[in-house]
Tab-separated table of C-alpha atoms in Angstrom:
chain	number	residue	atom	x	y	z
A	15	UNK	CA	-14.149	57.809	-51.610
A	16	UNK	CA	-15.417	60.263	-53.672
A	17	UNK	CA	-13.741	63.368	-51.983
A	18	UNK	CA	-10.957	61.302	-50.322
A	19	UNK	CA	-9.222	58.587	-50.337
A	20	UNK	CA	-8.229	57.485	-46.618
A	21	UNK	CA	-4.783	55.495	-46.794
A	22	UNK	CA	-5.889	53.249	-44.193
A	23	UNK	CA	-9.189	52.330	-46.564
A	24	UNK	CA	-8.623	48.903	-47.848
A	25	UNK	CA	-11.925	49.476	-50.833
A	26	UNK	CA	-9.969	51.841	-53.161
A	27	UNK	CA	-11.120	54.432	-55.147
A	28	UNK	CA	-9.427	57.323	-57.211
A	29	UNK	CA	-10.483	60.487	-57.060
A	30	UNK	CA	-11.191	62.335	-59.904
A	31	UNK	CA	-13.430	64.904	-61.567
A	32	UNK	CA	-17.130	65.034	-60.589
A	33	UNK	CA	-18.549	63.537	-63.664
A	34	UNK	CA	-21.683	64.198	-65.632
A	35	UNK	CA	-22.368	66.427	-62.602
A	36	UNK	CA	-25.577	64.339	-61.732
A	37	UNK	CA	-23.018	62.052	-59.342
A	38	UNK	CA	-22.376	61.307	-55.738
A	39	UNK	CA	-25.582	62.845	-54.159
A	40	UNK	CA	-28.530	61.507	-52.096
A	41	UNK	CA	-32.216	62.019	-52.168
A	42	UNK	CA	-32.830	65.003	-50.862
A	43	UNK	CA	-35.077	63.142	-48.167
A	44	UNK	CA	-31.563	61.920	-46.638
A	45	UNK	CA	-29.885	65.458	-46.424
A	46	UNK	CA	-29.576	67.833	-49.254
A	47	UNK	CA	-28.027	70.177	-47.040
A	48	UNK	CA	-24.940	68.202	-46.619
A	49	UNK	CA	-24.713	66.930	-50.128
A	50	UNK	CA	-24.595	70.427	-50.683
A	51	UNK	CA	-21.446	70.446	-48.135
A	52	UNK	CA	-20.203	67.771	-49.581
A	53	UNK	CA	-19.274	69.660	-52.195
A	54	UNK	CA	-16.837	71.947	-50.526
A	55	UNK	CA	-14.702	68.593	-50.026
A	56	UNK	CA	-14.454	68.565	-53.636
A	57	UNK	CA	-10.898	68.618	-55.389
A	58	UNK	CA	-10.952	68.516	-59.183
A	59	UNK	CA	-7.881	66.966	-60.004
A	60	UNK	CA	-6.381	66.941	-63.654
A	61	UNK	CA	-9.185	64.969	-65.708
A	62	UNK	CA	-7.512	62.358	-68.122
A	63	UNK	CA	-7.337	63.131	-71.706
A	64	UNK	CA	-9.153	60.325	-73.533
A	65	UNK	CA	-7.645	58.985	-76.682
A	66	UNK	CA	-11.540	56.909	-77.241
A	67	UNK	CA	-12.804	60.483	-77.709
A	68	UNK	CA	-12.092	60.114	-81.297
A	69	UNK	CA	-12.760	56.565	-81.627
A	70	UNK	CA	-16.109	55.026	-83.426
A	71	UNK	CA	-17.169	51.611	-83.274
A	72	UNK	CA	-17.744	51.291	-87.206
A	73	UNK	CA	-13.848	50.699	-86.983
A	74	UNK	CA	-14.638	47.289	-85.745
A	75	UNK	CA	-17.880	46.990	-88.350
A	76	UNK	CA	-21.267	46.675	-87.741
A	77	UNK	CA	-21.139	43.833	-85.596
A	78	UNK	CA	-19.077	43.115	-82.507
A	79	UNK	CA	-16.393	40.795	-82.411
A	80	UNK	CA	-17.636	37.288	-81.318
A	81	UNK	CA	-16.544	36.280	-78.061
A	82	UNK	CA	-17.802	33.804	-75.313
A	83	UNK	CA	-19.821	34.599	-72.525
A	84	UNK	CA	-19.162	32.756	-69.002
A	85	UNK	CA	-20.543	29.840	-68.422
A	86	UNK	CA	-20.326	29.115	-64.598
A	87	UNK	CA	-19.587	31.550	-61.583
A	88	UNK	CA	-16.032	29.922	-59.529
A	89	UNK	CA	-14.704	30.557	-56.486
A	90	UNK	CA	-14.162	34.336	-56.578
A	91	UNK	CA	-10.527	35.568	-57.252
A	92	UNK	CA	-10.476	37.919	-53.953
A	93	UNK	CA	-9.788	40.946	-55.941
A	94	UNK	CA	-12.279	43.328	-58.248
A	95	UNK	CA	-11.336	46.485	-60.167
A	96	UNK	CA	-13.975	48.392	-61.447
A	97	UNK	CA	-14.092	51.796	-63.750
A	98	UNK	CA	-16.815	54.150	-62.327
A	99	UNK	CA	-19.047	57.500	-62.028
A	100	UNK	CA	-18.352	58.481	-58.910
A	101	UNK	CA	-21.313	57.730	-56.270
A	102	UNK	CA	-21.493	54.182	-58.032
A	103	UNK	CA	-18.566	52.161	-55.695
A	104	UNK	CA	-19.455	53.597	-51.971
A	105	UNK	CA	-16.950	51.914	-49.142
A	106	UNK	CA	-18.325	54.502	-46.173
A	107	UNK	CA	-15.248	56.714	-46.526
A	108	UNK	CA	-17.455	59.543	-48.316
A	109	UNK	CA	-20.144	59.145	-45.392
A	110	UNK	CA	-19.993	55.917	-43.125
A	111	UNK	CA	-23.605	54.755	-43.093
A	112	UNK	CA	-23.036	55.473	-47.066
A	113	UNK	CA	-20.982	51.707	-48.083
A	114	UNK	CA	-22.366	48.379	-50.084
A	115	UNK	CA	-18.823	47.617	-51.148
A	116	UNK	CA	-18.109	46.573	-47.494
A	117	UNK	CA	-20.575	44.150	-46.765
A	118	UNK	CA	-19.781	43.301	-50.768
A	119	UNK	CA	-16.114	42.115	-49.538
A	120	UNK	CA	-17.599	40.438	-45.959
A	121	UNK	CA	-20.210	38.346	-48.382
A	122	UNK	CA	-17.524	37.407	-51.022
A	123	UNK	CA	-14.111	38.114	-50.509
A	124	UNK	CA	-13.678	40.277	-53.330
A	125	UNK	CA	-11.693	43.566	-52.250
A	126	UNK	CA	-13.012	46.397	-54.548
A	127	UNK	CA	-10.674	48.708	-56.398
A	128	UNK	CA	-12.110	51.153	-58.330
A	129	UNK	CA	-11.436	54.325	-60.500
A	130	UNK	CA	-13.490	56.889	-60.999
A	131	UNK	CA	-14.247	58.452	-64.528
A	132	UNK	CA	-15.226	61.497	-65.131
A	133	UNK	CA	-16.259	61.181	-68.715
A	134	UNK	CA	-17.880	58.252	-70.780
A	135	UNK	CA	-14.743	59.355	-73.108
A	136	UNK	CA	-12.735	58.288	-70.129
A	137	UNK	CA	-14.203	55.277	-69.412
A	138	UNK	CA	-13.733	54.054	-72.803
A	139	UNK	CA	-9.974	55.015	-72.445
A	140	UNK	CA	-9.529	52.764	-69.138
A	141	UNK	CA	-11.283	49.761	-69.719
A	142	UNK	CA	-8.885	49.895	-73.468
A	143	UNK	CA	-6.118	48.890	-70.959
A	144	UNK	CA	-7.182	45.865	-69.677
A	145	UNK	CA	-6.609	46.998	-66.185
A	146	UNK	CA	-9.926	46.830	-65.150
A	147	UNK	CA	-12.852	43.938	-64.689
A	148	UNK	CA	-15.687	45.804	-65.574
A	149	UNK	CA	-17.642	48.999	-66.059
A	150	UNK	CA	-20.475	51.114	-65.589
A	151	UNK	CA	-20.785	52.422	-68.754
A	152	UNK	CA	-23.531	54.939	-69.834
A	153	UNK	CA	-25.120	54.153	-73.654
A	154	UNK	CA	-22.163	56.792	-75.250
A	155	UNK	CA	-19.456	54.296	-74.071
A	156	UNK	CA	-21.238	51.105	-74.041
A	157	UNK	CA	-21.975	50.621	-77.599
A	158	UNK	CA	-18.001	51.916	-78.499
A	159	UNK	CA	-16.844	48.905	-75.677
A	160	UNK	CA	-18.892	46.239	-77.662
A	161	UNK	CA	-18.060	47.492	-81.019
A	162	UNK	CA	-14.164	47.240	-80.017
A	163	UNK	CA	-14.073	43.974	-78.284
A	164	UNK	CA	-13.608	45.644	-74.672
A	165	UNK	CA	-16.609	44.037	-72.851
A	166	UNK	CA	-17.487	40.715	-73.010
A	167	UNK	CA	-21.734	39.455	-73.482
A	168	UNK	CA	-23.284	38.418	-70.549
A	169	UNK	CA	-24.461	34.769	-69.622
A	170	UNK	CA	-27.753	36.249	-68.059
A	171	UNK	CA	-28.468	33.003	-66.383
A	172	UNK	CA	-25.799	33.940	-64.255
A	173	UNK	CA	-27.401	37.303	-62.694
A	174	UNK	CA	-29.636	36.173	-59.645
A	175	UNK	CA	-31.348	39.862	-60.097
A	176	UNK	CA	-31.820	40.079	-63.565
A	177	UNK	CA	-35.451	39.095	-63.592
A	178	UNK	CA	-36.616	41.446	-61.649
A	179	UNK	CA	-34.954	44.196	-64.031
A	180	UNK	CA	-37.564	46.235	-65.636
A	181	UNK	CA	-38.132	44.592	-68.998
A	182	UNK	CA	-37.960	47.863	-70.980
A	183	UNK	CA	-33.966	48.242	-69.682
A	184	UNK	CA	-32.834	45.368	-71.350
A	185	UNK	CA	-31.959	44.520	-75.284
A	186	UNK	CA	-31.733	48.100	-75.842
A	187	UNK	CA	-29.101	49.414	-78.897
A	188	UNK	CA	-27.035	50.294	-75.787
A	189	UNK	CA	-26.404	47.604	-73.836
A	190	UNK	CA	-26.776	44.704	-76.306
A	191	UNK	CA	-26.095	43.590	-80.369
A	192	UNK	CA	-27.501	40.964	-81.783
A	193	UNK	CA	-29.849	39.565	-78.997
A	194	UNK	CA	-27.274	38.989	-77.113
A	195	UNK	CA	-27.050	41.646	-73.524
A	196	UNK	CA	-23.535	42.634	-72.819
A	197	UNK	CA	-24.683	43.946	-69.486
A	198	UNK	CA	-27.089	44.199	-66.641
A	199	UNK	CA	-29.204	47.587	-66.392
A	200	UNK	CA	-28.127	49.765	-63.612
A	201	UNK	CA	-30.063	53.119	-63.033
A	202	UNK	CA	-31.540	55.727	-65.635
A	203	UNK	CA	-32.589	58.644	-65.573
A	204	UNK	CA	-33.573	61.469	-68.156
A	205	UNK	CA	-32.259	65.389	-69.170
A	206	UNK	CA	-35.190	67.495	-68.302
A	207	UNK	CA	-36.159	71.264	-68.746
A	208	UNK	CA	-35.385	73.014	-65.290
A	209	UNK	CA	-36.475	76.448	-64.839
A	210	UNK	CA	-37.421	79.273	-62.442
A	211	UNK	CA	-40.739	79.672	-62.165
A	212	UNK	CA	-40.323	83.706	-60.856
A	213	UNK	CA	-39.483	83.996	-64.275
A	214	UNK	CA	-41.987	81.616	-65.962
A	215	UNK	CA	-44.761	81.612	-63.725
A	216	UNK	CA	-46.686	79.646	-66.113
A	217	UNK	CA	-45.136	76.767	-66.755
A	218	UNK	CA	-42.789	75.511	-69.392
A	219	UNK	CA	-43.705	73.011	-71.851
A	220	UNK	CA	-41.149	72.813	-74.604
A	221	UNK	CA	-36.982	73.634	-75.363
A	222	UNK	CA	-38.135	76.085	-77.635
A	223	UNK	CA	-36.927	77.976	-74.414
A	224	UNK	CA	-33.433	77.060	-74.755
A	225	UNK	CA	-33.378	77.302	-78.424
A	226	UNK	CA	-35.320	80.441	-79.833
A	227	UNK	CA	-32.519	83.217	-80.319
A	228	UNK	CA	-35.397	85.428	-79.109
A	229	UNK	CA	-36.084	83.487	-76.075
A	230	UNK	CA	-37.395	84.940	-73.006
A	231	UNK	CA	-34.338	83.590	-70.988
A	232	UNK	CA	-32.020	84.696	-73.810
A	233	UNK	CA	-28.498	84.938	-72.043
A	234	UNK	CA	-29.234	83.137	-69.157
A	235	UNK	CA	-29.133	79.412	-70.245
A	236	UNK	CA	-27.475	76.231	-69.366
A	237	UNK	CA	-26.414	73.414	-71.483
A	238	UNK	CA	-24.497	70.282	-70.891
A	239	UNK	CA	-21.258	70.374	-71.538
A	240	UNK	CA	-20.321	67.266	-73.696
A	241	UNK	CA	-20.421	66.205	-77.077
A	242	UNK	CA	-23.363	64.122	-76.711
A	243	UNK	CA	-25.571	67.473	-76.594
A	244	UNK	CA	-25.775	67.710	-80.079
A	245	UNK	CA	-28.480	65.225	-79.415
A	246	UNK	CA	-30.716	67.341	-77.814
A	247	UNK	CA	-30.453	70.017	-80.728
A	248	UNK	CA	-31.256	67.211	-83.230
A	249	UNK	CA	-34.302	66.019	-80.819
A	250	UNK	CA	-35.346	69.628	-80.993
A	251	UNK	CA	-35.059	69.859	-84.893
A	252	UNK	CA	-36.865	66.191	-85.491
A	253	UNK	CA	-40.108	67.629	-84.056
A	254	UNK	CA	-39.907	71.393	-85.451
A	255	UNK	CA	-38.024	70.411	-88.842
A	256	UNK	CA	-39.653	67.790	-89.783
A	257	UNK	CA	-38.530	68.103	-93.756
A	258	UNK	CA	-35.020	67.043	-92.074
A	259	UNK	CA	-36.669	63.441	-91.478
A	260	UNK	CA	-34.523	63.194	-88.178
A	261	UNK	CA	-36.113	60.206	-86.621
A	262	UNK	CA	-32.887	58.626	-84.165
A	263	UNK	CA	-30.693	62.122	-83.064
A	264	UNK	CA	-27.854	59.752	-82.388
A	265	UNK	CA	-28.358	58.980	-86.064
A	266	UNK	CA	-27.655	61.762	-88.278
A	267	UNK	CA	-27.023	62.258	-91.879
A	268	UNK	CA	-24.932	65.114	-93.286
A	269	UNK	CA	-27.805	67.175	-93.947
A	270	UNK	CA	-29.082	66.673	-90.610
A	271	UNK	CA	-25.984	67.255	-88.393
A	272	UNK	CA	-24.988	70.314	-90.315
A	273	UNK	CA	-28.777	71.741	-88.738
A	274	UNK	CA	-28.132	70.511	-85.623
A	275	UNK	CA	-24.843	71.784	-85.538
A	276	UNK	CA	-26.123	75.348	-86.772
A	277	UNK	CA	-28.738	75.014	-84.010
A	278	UNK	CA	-25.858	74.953	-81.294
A	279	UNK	CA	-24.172	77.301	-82.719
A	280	UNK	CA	-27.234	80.049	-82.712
A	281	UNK	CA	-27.679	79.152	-79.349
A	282	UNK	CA	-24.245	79.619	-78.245
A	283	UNK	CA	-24.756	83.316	-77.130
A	284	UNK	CA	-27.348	82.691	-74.897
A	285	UNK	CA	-25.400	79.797	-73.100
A	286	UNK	CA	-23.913	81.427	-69.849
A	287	UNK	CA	-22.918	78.249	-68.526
A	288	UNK	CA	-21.815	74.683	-70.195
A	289	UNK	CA	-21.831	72.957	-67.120
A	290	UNK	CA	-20.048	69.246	-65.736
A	291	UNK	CA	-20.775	69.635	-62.401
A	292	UNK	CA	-24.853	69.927	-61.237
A	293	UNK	CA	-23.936	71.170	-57.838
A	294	UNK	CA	-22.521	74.796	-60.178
A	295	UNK	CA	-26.107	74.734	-62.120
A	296	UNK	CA	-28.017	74.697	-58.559
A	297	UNK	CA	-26.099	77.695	-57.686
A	298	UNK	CA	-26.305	79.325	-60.956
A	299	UNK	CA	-30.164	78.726	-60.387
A	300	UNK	CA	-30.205	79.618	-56.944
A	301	UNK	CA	-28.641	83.327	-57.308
A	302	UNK	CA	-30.475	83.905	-60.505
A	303	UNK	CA	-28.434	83.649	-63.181
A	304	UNK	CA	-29.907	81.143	-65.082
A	305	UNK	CA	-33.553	81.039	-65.570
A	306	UNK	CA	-33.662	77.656	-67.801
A	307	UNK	CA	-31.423	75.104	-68.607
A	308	UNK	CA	-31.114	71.232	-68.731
A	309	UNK	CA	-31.269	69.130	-65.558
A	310	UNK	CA	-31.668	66.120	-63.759
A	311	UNK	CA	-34.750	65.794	-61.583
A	312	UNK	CA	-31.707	65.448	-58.331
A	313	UNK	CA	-30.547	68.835	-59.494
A	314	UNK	CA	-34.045	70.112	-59.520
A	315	UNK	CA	-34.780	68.439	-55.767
A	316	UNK	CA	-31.385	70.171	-54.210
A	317	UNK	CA	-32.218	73.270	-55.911
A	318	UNK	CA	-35.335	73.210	-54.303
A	319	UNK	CA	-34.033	72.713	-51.083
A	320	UNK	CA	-31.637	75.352	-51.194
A	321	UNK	CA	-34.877	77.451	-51.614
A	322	UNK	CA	-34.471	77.998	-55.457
A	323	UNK	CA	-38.078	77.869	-57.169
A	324	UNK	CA	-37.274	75.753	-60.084
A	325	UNK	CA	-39.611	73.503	-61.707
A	326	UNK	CA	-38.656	70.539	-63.902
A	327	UNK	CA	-40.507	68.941	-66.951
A	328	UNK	CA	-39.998	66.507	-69.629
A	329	UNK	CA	-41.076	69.123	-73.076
A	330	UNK	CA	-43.435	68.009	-75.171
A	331	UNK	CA	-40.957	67.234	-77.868
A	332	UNK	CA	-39.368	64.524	-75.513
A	333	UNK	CA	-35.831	64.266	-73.720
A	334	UNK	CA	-32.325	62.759	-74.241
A	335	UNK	CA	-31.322	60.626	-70.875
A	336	UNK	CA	-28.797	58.279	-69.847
A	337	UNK	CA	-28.773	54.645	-69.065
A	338	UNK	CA	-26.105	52.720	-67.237
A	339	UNK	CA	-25.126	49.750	-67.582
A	340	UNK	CA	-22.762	47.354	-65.489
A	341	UNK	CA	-20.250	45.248	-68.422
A	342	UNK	CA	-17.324	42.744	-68.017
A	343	UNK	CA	-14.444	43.229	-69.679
A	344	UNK	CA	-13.213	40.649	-72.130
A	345	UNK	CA	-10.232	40.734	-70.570
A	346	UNK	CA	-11.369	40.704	-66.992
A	347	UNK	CA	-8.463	39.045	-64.234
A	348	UNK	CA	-11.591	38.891	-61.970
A	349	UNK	CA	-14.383	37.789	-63.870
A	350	UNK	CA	-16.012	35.641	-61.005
A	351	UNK	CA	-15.982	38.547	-58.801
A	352	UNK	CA	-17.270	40.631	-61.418
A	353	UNK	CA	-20.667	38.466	-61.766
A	354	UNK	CA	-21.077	38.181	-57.871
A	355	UNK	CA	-20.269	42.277	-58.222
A	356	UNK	CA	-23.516	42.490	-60.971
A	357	UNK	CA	-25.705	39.851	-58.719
A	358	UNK	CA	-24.954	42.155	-55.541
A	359	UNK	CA	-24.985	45.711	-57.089
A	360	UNK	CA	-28.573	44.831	-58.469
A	361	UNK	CA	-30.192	43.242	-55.134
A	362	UNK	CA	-33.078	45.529	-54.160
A	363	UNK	CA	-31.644	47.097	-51.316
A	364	UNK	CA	-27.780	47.981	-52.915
A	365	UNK	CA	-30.334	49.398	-55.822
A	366	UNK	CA	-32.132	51.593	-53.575
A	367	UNK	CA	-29.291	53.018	-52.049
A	368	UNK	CA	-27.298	53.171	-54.660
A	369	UNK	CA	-30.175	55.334	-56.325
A	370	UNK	CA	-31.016	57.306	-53.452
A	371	UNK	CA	-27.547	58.340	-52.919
A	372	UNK	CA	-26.529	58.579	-56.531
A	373	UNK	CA	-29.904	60.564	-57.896
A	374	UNK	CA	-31.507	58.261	-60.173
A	375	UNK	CA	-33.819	55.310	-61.277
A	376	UNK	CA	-33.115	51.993	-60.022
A	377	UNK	CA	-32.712	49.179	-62.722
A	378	UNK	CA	-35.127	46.665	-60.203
A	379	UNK	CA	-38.704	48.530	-59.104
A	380	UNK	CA	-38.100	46.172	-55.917
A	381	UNK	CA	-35.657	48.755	-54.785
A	382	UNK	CA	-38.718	51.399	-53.578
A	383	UNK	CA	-39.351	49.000	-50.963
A	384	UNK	CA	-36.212	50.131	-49.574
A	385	UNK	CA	-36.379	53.819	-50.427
A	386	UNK	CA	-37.588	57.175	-49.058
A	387	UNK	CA	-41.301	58.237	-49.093
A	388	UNK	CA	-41.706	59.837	-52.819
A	389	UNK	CA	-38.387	58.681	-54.149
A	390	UNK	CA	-39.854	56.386	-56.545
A	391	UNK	CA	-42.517	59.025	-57.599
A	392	UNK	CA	-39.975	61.794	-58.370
A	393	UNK	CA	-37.420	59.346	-60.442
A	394	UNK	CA	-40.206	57.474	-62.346
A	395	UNK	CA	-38.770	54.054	-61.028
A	396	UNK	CA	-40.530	51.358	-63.037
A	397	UNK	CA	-42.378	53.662	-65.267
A	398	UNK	CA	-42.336	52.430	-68.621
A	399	UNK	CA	-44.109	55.110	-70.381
A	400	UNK	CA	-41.814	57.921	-69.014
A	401	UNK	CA	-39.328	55.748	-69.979
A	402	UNK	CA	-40.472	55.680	-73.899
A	403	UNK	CA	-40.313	59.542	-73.957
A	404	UNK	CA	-36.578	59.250	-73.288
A	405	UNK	CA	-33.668	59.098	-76.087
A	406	UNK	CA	-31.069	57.603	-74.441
A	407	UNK	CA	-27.544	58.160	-75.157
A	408	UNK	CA	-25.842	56.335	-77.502
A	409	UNK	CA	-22.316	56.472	-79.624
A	410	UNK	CA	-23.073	58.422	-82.705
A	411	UNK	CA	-21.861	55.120	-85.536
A	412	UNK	CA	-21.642	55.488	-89.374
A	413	UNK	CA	-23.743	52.692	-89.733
A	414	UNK	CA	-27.566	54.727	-88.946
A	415	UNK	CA	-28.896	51.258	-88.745
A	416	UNK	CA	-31.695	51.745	-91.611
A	417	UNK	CA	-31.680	51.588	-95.181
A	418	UNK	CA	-29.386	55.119	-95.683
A	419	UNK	CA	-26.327	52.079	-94.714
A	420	UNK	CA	-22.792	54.184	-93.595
A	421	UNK	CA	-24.486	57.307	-93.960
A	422	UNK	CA	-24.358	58.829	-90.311
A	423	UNK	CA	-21.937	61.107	-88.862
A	424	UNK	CA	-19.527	59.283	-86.680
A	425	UNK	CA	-18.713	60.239	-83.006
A	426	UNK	CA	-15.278	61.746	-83.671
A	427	UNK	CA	-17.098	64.380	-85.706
A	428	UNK	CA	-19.515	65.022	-83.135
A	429	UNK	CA	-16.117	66.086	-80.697
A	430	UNK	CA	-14.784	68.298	-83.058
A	431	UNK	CA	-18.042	70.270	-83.636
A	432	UNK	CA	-18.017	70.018	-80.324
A	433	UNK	CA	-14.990	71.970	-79.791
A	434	UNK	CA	-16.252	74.620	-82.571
A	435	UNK	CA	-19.196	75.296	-81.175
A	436	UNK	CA	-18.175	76.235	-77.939
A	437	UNK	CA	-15.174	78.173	-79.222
């Protein structure tokens, strides 16, 4: 569903760009090589443009809107439509033996429709329509959906799974406000250092790599391309500047942004690639012309096995990462098929292929039971202190949620020094 859409295929899904370019892949223990293959299929069709991209949830205040939270699970509505990164919705028509939204249907009569996004930016857009029942939103959408009134909270009594959710995934600034979740954790996963070791034999153990204009791999870097990078320049600058007194890099004052901003654009003539898609950074890797750059640990495990010798690492100075989140929409047509969607997606055997297939850690540790020798190792699943050296995105507000008030550069500024720096 992710390369094609069969017309005959009654669980919908439309194609669109590879987002994030962590999405749609397998652990390498189930077949890098044709994830790799996969990615010939590919067809990157016109990406919509996002009005949310300029949108900031201190429009709506510092609080969210109050709205109800279900109080029961009825008879499902025999429909579900669902915004998506790709790899997150699989009916079998991407791989057969690769589908949970089959036996999903069989179990509940809910027919699955779902659209991929290709951006958070994107997401934020679709679910503003009211078209759709709920989300996986990443912690750069989330927080703008609650903020606006576009997901509804969560009765958490309602989600047979969410017990078994690793406690340090929940009543995070991302998926909640006020105590109250507006979500069930998903998957996470963090944006590590990847380089080749031919070049750095010894080991890397901080971005000072990516961000000294004299650095060893000086014209040969990689960056993500999005917005939400300026994060990792002010993560960067809070441990090596620390008069700036940066201590949240989605939280930024004037003074600070400007630096991070300056940062980015120093670094700009070393960047060869800004990258969406992961499967173009394993290749850049692979023939050499990138020698460090950041990753996900998937990228690093089908770079390896497309004989690349890369090595990954969380830097001493920490990582940004991303964690997903499944919401409802507080406008949802299908909101009882939405819960049984959130009580089936999180089960621990949807989780662990969901993860496996996808490249990243399950919400619920009871998913390794299910997964492939290692898997579990390599993605830290369940590991609370890797988890603590992760930033996680989240929408840039005004509002830096200490005592400097509205203070804090808004995400609509981050996209348009976005756009500058990469000229």
């Amino acid at each position: 569903m992710i390369f094609r859409t069969p017309p005959e295929a009654r669980a919908r899904v439309v194609p669109s760009r590879l987002p994030r370019g962590r999405r749609v892949r397998r652990h390498p223990a189930h077949g890098a090589g044709r994830a790799i293959r996969l990615a010939a299929l590919l067809t990157l069709l016109t990406a919509m443009t996002a009005s949310a991209c300029n949108d900031s949830p201190d429009e709506q205040g510092t609080s969210p809107p109050r709205l109800p939270a279900q109080q029961s699970i009825g008879p499902g509505e025999g429909k579900l439509s669902l915004v998506v990164w790709a790899g997150y919705a699989e009916d079998g028509s991407t791989d057969r033996k690769v589908d949970w939204v089959t036996p999903f249907t069989r179990a509940t009569g809910c027919r699955v429709e779902a659209k991929i996004a290709d951006t958070s930016d994107a997401m934020v857009a679709l679910m503003r329509t009211g078209r759709y029942d709920g989300v996986s939103a990443s912690g750069d959408a989330s927080v703008r959906l609650i903020h606006n009134g576009d997901v509804a909270p969560v009765n958490t009594a309602l989600l047979s799974n969410y017990g078994d959710i690793a406690a340090y995934l929940k009543d995070q600034p991302y998926n909640s406000a006020g105590g109250q979740m507006y979500g069930v954790p998903h998957g996470y996963g963090a944006n590590m250092l990847m380089y080749r070791t031919d070049r750095f034999p010894q080991g890397l153990d901080s971005w000072k790599v990516m961000w000294d204009p004299k650095s060893p791999a000086a014209g040969n870097l990689a960056a993500y391309d999005s917005p939400i990078y300026i994060a990792d320049a002010a993560l960067y600058l809070k441990a090596h500047r620390p008069d700036l007194k940066i201590t949240d890099p989605y939280a930024l004052s004037e003074e600070q942004f400007a630096a991070a901003v300056d940062l980015l654009k120093k670094q700009r003539p070393n960047v060869v690639q800004y990258w969406h898609s992961y499967l173009d950074e394993i290749q850049s890797f692979k023939v050499g012309d990138i020698h460090a750059g950041t990753a996900w640990q998937v990228t690093a495990n089908l770079a390896r096995d497309a004989r690349a010798p890369v090595a990954t690492v969380i830097p001493r100075e920490g990582a940004t990462g991303w964690s997903d989140t499944w919401m409802v929409s507080s406008r949802a047509q299908h909101p009882n098929c939405m819960y049984r969607w959130m009580n089936w997606i999180t089960t621990p055997k949807v989780q662990a292929q969901v993860g496996q297939w996808f490249g990243q850690a399950p919400a619920n540790p009871k998913a390794c039971r299910y997964t492939a020798p290692g898997f579990c190792r390599d993605f830290h699943v369940g590991d609370a202190e890797f988890y603590r050296r992760i930033s996680f995105w989240k929408t840039p507000v005004r509002n830096c949620g200490d005592d400097r008030g509205d203070a804090c550069v808004d995400y609509a500024r981050w996209s348009q020094a976005w756009t500058q720096i990469k000229g």
